[in-house]
XYZ file of C-alpha atoms in Angstrom:
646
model
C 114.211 151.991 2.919
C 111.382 154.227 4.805
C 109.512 150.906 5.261
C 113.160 149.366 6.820
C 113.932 151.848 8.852
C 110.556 152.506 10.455
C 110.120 148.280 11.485
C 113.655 148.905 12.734
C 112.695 151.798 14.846
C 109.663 149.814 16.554
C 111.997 146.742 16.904
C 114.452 148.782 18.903
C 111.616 150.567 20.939
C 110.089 147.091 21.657
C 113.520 145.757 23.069
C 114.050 148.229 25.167
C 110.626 148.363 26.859
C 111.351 144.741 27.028
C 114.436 145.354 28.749
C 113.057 147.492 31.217
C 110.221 145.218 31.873
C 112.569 142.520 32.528
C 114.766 144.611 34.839
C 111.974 146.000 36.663
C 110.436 142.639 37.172
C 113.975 140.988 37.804
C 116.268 143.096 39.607
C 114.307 146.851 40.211
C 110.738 145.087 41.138
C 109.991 143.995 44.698
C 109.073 141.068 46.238
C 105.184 140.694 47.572
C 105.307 140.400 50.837
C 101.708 139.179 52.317
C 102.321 140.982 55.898
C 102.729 144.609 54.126
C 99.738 144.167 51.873
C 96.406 146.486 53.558
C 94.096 144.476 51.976
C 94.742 141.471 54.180
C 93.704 141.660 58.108
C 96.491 139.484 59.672
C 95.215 137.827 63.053
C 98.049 136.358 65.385
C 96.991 133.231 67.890
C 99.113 132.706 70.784
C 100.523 129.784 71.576
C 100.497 128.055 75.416
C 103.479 129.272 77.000
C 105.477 126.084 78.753
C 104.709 125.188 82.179
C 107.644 125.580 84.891
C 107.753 122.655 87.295
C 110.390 122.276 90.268
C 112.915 119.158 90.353
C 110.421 117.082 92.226
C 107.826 117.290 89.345
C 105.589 120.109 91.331
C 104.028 122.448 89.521
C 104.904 126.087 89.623
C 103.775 128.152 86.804
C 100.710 127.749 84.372
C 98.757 129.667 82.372
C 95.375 131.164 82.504
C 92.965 132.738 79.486
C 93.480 136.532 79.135
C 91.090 138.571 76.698
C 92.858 142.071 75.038
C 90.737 144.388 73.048
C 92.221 145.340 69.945
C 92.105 148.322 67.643
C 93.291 148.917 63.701
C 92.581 152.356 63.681
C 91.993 153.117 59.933
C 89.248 150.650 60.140
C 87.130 152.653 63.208
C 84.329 154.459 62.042
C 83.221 157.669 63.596
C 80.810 156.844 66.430
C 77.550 159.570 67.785
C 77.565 159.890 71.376
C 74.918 157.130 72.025
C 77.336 154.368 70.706
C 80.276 155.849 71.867
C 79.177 156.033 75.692
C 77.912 152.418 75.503
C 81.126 151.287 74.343
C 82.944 152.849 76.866
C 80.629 151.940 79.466
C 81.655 148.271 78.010
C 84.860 148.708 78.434
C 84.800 150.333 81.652
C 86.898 153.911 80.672
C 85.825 157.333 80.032
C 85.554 158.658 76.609
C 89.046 160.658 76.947
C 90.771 157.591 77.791
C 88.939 156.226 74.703
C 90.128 159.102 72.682
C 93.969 159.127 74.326
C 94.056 155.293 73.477
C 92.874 156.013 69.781
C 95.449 158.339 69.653
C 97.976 156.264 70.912
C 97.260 153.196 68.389
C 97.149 155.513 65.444
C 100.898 156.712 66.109
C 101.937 153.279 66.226
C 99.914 152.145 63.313
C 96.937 153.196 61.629
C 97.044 150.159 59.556
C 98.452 147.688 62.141
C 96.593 145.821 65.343
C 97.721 146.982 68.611
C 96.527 146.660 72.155
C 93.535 148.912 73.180
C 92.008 147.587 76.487
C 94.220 144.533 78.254
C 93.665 141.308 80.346
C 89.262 141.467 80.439
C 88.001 139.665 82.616
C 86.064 136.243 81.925
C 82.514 138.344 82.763
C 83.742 141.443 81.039
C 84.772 139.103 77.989
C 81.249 137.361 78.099
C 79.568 140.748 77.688
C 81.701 142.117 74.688
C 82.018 139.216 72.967
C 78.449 139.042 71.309
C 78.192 143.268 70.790
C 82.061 143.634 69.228
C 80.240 143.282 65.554
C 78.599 146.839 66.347
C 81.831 148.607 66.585
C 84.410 148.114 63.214
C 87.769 148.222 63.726
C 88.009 146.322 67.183
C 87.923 142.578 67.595
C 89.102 140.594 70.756
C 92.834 138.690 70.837
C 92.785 135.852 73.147
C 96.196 134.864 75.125
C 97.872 133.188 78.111
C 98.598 134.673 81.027
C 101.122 133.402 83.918
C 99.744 131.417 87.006
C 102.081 131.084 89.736
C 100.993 127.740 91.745
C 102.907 129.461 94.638
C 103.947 132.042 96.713
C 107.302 131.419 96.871
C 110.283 131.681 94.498
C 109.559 135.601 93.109
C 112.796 136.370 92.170
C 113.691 132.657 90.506
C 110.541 132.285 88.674
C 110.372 135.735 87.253
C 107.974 137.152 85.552
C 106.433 138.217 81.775
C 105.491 141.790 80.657
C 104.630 143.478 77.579
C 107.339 144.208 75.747
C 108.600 147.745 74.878
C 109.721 149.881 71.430
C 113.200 148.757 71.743
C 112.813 145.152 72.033
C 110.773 144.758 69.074
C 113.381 147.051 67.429
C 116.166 144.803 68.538
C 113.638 141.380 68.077
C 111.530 142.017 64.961
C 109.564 138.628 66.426
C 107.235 140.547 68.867
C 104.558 143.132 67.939
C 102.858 145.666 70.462
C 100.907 144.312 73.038
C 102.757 140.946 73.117
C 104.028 139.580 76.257
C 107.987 138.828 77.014
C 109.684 137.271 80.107
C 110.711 140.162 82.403
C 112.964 138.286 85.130
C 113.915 134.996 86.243
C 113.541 131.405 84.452
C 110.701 133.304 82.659
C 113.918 135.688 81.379
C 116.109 133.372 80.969
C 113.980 130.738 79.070
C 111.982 133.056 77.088
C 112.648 131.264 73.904
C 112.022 127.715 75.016
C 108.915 128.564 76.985
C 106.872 131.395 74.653
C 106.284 128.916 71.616
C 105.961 130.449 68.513
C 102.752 132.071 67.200
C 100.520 131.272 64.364
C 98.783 133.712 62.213
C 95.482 133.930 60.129
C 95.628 135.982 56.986
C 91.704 137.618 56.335
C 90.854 138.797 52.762
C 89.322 142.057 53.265
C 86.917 144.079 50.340
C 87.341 147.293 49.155
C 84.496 148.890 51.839
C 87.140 147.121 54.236
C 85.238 144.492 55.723
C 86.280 140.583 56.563
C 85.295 138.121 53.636
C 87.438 135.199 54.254
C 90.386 133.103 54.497
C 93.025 134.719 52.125
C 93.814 132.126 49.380
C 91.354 129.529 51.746
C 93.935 129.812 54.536
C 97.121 128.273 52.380
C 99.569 130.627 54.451
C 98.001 130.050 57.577
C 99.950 128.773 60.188
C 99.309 126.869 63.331
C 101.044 128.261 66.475
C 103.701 125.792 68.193
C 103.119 125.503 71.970
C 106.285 126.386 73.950
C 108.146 124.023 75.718
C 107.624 122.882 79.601
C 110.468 122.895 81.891
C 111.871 121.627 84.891
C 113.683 123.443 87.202
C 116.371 123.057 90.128
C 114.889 124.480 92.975
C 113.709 122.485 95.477
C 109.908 123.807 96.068
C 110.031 123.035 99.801
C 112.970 124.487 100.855
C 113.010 126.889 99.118
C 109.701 127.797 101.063
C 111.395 127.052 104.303
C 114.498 129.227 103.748
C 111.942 132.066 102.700
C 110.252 131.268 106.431
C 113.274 132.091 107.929
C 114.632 134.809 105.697
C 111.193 136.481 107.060
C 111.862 140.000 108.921
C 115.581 139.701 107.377
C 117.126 140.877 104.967
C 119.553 138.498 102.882
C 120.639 135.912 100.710
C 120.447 132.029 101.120
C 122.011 129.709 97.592
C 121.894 125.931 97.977
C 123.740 124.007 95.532
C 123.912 119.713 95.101
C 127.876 119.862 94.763
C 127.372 116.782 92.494
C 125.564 118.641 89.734
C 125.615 122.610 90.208
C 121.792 122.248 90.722
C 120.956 125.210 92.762
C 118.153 123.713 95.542
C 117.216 127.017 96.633
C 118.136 130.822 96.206
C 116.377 132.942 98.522
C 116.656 136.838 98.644
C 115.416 138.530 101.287
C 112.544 140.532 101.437
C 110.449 138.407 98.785
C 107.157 139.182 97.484
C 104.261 137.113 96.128
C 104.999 136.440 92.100
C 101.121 136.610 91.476
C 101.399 140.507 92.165
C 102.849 140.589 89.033
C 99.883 139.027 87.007
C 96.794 140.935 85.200
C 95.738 144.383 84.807
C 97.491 145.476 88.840
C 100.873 144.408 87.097
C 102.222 147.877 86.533
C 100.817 149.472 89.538
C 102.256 146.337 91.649
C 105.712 146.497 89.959
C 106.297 150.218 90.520
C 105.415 150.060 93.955
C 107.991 147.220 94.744
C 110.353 149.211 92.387
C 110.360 152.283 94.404
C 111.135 150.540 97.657
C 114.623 151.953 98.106
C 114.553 150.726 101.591
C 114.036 147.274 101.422
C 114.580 146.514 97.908
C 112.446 143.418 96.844
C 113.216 143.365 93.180
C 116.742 143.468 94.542
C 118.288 139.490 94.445
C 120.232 139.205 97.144
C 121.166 135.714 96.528
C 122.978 136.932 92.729
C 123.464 140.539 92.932
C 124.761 141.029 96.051
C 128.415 141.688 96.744
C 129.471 141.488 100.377
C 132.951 141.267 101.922
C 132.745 137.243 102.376
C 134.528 137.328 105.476
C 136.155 134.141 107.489
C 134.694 132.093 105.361
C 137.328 132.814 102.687
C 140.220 131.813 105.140
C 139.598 128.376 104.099
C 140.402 129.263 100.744
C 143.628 130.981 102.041
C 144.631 127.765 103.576
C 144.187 126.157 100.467
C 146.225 128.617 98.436
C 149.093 128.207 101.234
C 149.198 124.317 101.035
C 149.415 124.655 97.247
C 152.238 126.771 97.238
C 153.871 125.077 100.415
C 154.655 127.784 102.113
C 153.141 126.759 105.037
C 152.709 122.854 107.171
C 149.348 122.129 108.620
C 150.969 121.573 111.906
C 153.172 125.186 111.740
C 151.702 127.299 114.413
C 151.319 130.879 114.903
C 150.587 132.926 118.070
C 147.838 135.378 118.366
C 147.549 137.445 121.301
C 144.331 138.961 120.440
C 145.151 140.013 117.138
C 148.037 140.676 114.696
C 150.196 143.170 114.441
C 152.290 145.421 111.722
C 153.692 148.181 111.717
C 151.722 150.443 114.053
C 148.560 149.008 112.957
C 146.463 145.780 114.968
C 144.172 143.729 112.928
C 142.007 142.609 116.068
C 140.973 138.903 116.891
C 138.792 137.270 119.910
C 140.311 135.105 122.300
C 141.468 131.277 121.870
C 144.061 128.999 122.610
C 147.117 129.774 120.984
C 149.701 129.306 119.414
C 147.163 127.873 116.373
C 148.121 125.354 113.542
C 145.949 125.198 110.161
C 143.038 123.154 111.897
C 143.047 125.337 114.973
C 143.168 128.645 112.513
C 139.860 127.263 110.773
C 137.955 126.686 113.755
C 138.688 128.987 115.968
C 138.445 131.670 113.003
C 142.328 133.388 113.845
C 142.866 136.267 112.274
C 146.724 136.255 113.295
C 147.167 132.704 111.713
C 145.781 133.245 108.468
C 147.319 136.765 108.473
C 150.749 135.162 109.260
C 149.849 132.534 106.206
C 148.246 135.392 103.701
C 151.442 137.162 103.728
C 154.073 133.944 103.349
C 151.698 133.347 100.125
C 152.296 137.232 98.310
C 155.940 137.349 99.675
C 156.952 133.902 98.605
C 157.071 135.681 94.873
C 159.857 138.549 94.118
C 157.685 141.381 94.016
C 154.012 141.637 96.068
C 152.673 142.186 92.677
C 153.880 138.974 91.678
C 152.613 137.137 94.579
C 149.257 139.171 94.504
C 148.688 138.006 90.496
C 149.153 134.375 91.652
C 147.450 134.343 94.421
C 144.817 135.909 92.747
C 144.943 132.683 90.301
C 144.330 130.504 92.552
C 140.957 132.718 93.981
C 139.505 132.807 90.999
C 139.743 128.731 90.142
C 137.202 128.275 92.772
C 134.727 130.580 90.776
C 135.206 133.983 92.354
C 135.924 137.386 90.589
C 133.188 136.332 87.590
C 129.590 135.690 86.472
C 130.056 132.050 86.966
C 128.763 131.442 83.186
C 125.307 130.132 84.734
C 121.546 130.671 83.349
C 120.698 133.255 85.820
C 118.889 136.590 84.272
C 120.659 138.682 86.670
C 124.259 138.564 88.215
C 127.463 139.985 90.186
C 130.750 139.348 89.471
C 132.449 140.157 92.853
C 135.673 141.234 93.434
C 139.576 139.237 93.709
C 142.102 142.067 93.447
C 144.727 141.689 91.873
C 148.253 143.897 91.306
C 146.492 146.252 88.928
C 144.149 146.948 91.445
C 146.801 148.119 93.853
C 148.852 149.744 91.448
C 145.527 151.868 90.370
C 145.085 152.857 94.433
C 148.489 153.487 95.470
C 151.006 153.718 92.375
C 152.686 150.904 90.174
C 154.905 149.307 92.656
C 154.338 151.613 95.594
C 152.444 148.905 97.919
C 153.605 146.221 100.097
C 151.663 142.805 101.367
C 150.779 144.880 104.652
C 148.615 147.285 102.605
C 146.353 144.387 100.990
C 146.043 142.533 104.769
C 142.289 142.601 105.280
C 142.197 139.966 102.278
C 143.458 137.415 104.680
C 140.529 137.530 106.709
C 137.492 138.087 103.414
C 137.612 141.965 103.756
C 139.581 144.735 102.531
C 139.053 144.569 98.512
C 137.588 141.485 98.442
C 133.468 141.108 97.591
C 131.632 137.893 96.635
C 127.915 136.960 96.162
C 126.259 134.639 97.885
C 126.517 132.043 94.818
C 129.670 132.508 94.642
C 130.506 131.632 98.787
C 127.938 128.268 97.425
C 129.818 127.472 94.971
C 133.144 127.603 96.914
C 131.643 124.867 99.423
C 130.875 122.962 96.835
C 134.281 123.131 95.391
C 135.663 122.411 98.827
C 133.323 119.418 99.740
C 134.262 117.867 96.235
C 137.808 118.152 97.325
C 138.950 120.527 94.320
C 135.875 120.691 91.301
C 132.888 122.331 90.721
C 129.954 122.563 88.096
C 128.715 125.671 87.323
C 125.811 126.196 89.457
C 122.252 126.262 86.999
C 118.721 126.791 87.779
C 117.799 124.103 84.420
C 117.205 120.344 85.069
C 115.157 119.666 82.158
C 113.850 121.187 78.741
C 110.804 119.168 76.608
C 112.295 116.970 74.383
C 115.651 118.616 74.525
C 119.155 118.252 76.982
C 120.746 120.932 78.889
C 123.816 122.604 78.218
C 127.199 120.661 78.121
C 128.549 123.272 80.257
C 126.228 122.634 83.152
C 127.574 118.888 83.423
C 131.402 119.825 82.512
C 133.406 119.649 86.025
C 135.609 122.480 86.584
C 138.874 122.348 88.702
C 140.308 124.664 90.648
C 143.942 125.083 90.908
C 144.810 123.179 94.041
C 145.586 119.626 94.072
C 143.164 117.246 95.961
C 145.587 116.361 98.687
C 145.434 119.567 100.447
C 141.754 119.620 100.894
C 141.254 116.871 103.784
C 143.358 119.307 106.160
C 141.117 122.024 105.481
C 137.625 119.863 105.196
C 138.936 118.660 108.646
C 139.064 121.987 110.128
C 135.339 123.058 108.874
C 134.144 119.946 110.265
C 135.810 120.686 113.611
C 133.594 124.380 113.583
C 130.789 122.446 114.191
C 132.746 119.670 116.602
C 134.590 122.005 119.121
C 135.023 125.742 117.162
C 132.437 128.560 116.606
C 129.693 126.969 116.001
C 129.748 124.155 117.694
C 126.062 125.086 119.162
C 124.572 124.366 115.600
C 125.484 120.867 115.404
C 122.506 118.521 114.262
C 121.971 115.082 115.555
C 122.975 112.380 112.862
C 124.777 114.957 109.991
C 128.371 115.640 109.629
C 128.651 119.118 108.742
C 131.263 121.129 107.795
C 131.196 124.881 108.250
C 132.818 128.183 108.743
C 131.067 131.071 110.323
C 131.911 134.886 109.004
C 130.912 138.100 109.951
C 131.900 140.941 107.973
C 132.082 144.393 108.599
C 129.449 146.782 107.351
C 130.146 150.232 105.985
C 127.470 152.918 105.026
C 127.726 156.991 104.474
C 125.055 158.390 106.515
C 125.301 162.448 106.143
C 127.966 162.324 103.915
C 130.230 160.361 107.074
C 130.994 156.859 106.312
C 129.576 155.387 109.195
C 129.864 151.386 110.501
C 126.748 149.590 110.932
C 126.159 146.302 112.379
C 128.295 143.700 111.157
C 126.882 141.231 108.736
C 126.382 137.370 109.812
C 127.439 135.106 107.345
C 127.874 131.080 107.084
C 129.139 128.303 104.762
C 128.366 125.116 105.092
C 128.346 121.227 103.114
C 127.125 117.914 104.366
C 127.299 115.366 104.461
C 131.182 115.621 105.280
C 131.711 113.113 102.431
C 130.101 112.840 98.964
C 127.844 116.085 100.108
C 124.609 116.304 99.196
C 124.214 120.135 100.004
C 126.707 123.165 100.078
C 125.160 125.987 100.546
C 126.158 130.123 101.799
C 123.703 132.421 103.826
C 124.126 136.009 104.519
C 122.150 138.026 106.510
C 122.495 141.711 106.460
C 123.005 143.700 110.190
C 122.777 140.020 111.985
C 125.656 140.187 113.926
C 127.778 137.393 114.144
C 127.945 134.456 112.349
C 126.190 131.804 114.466
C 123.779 134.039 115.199
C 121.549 134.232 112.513
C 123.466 132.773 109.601
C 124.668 129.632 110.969
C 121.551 128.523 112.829
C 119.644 128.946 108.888
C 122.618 126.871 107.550
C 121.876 124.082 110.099
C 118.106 124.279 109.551
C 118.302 124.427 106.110
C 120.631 121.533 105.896
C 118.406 119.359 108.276
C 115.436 120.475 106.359
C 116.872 118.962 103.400
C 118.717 115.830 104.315
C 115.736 114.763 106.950
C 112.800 116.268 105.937
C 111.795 117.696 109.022
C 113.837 120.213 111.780
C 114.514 118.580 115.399
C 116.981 121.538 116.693
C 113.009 123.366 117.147
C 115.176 125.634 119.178
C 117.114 127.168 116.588
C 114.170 127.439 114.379
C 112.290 129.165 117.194
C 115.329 131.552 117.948
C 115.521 132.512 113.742
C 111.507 133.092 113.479
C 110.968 134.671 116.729
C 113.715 137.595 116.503
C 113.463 140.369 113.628
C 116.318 142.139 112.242
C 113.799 145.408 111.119
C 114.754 147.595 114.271
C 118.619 147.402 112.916
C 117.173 148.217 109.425
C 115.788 151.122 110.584
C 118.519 152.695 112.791
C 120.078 154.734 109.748
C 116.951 156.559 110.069
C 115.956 156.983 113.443
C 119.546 157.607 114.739
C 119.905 155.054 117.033
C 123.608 153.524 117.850
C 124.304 150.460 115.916
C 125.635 147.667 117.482
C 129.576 147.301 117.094
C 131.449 144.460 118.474
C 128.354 142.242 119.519
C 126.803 144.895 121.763
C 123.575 144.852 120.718
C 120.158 143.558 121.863
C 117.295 141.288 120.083
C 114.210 142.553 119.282
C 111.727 139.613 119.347
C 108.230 140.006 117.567
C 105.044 139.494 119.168
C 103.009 136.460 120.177
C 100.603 136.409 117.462
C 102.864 137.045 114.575
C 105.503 134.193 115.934
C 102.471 131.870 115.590
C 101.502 133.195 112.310
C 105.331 131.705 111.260
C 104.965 128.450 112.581
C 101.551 128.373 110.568
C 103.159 129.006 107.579
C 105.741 126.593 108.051
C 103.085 123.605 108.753
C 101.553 124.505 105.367
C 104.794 124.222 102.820
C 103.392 121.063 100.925
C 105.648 118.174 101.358
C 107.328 116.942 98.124
């Protein structure tokens, strides 16, 4: 029985430990996981990032070698003061930046690689390369950086940068000291251009040195070269609207209506996107950051919001036509403005009374005033008509992000009741309160993109595609939604009347001086008023210039919008870039040389500066143009005989 109950006792011991044995290894055990394991030194190689070429197959971005020292800081050994100085001296930093930077990779990691001396030079590489064995725990990591094949195209290119604590929190796939697109395509295509990397797992001993190959290099893995892409832009004029975006400050987008394809997006001041390469990045970056002035890093072209101005009377007209409240023959009278109430909204003389096509070229702010209000009081209540002709707005593309592949963005602004019922009570407003909208100001605010996009809706009689910097990806297609047409809520009918009119701007209206020999173009000059608190007293400045233009008048090839801050009126400044940019495009070369001249030779920078020095700004055209010297003018014209032809 003793015998029984004793083999029983050892059988029941030896299940249990069993049973714990399997749950341990089954359920409570853990899975070996090769990248937590100290014994094995895990060595990443970087793939080639893809190369960024504009629609014309030129090349803009490459990559170049780039050397980083790298620490694991359990593995250094103490160094005397002999070894130490020489390997600072190699590295070209004092010993307390030695010591700081040891620091700094041990409360990352002590166990983990991370960056200790960045982006060596070829010669400085050459050097270190054959004297790293004297100093254990560093070894060299060799990677790609960018190398922009231009000097144009800063704020659509982008940039990369190493990437911070919280994005590898938020993207377990990057590790300190690896390199992330910042801005731009580079932003935007991250994924498609960075590859992915491949990694070499080292068996180390128990003194902690490199034998070999864990398992002969079975989990090693090859790194997959990212993808090349082609882009929209248009390389050379995109380097011409930069040339005349120079001592301005502004936005030009270019769009193919037939695609969405943006040809260029210009924002003005630029900068050179190789500042933002190598070991100068950071001390480059922060110094265009803290421009508050002039804002570089600032795109003009996206982020901008600016009342749009006469331009967005043709969209007015449209909205009228649709809802028939209006004829294209009804006139209206304008003596010098409109009036309501008590109140004038101001206009420059014409011939009146105006129908529709005289309204659009002439720019009358008592026709489309007349119209804007038939449109909200057709409805029972303004907040009624205000919600539907909001609708209507917002089909061309307005009051949103557009849904495009740009890193950055604005929505604008299309008011609608809510807005009005926020500002003066619910139902406490009439149409007279929300007037300036008939004429692009009050509470409306678009983007430069946006105004694009609305003449390319236009010049296709009623559809757009949302505008995309992407023509092509490696080996891959681009987005459905970038070759989806989108239509606006007005039916194609009503667009001739109004395509008419913008093409009679440039015939007999306000800008009838841009016209260019052999293209039809269709336009519509703006210039906006321009608000700023200066000593806590909101204070006008010098209006903003601002154009619209397609061409050719049918099947367009081009719409584009330019805006340029403080330039007065729209012909001025804006208009003559539309016309130049349009030639530029169509023909290849610029015969109106006079326009071009006028743009280059006159700088906006005095106006810039007047919040500053206190001079008066110049209301109501009254101004003067401040023309740059001699030897810079020349300088420009240089530069413009050196943009490589496609």
């Amino acid at each position: 029985m003793r015998k029984l109950l004793l083999l029983t006792t050892v059988i029941l011991v030896g299940l249990v430990f069993i049973a714990r044995l399997f749950y341990l290894q089954v359920y409570g055990g853990y899975e070996y996981n090769i990248f937590e394991d100290s014994a094995i030194r895990k060595e990443y190689n970087y793939p080639k990032r893809g190369y960024v070429y504009d629609r014309n197959g030129k090349l803009l971005v490459a990559n170049q070698p780039s050397y980083d020292v790298m620490v694991i800081p359990r593995e250094v050994e103490t160094m005397d003061s002999l070894k130490l100085n020489e390997f600072c001296k190699l590295l070209k930093i004092t010993k307390e930046k030695y010591l700081r930077k040891l620091e700094k990779a041990t409360n990352y990691s002590p166990r983990l690689s991370s960056p200790f001396v960045q982006q060596l030079s070829k010669t400085d590489y050459a050097v270190l390369q054959e004297k790293m064995r004297k100093y254990d725990g560093f070894y060299i990591q060799k990677r790609s950086l960018r190398s922009y094949q231009t000097t144009i195209g800063a704020n659509v290119l982008g940039d990369i940068g190493e990437v911070n604590r919280a994005i590898i929190a938020k993207k377990p796939y990057y590790k300190l000291g690896d390199l992330i697109g910042k801005q731009g395509v580079e932003k935007t295509y991250e994924n498609i251009l960075r590859g992915v990397k491949g990694i070499k797992f080292i068996q180390k001993d128990r003194f902690n040195k490199n034998i070999g190959p864990y398992k002969n290099g079975t989990f090693d893995t090859l790194p997959k070269p990212g993808k090349d892409i082609t882009i929209t832009i248009d390389a050379q004029l995109q380097a011409y609207g930069e040339l005349l975006m120079t001592n301005k400050r502004g936005g030009i987008v270019a769009i193919e209506p037939s695609s969405g394809e943006i040809l260029a997006m210009v924002s003005g001041p630029s900068y050179n996107p190789n500042l933002l390469v190598g070991r100068d990045r950071s001390k480059n970056f922060n110094k265009l950051y803290r421009d508050s002035i002039a804002k570089p890093l600032f795109d003009r072209g996206l982020q901008a919001m600016y009342p749009p101005g006469s331009p967005f009377k043709t969209l007015n007209a449209l909205v009228a036509l649709q809802e028939s409240v209006v004829t294209t023959e009804e006139r209206f009278s304008c003596a010098m403005g409109y009036r309501y109430g008590n109140r004038k909204m101001g206009c420059h003389a014409h011939r009146s009374p105006a129908n529709m096509n005289i309204g659009i070229y002439e720019s009358c702010n008592a026709y489309f005033a007349n119209v804007y209000r038939r449109i909200i009081d057709k409805y029972d209540s303004p907040a009624e008509g205000m919600d539907n002709w909001s609708r209507h707005i917002k089909s061309f593309g307005l009051g949103n992000y557009l849904n495009n592949d740009l890193s950055v963005g604005q929505p604008g602004k299309v008011p609608t009741a809510e807005t009005y019922n926020e500002g003066y009570g619910k139902n406490r407003w009439y149409t007279t309160f929300t007037i300036s909208n008939a004429i692009g100001q009050g509470e409306v605010l678009a983007t430069p993109i946006q105004l694009a996009n609305m003449a390319a809706a236009i010049g296709n009689r009623g559809y757009y595609y949302t505008p995309h910097i992407i023509k092509e990806i490696e080996g891959d297609t681009i987005p459905l939604k970038f070759t989806t047409p989108k239509y606006t809520t007005i039916d194609k009918r009503h667009f001739e009347p109004v395509v008419q009119g913008m093409f009679d701007v440039y015939n007999k209206g306000t800008a009838n001086m841009l016209q260019v020999k052999g293209i039809e173009i269709c336009g519509k000059t703006g210039t906006a008023e321009n608000f700023a608190i200066i000593d806590s007293v909101k204070t006008q400045l010098t209006d903003h210039s601002i154009f619209v233009a397609f061409a050719p008048k049918d099947n367009p090839k081009i719409a584009l919008a330019v805006f340029v801050e403080n330039g007065y009126f729209g012909s001025r400044f804006a208009g003559r870039m539309a016309s130049l940019m349009i030639e530029y495009y169509l023909k290849g070369e610029i015969t109106r040389t006079d326009m071009e001249n006028f743009v280059l030779r006159y700088s906006l920078e005095h106006e810039y500066q007047k919040p500053f020095s206190g001079e008066p700004f110049g209301i109501n055209r009254q101004t003067t143009l401040e023309a740059i010297d001699e030897k810079a003018f020349q300088k420009l014209l240089k530069l413009k005989a050196e943009i490589p032809k496609s």
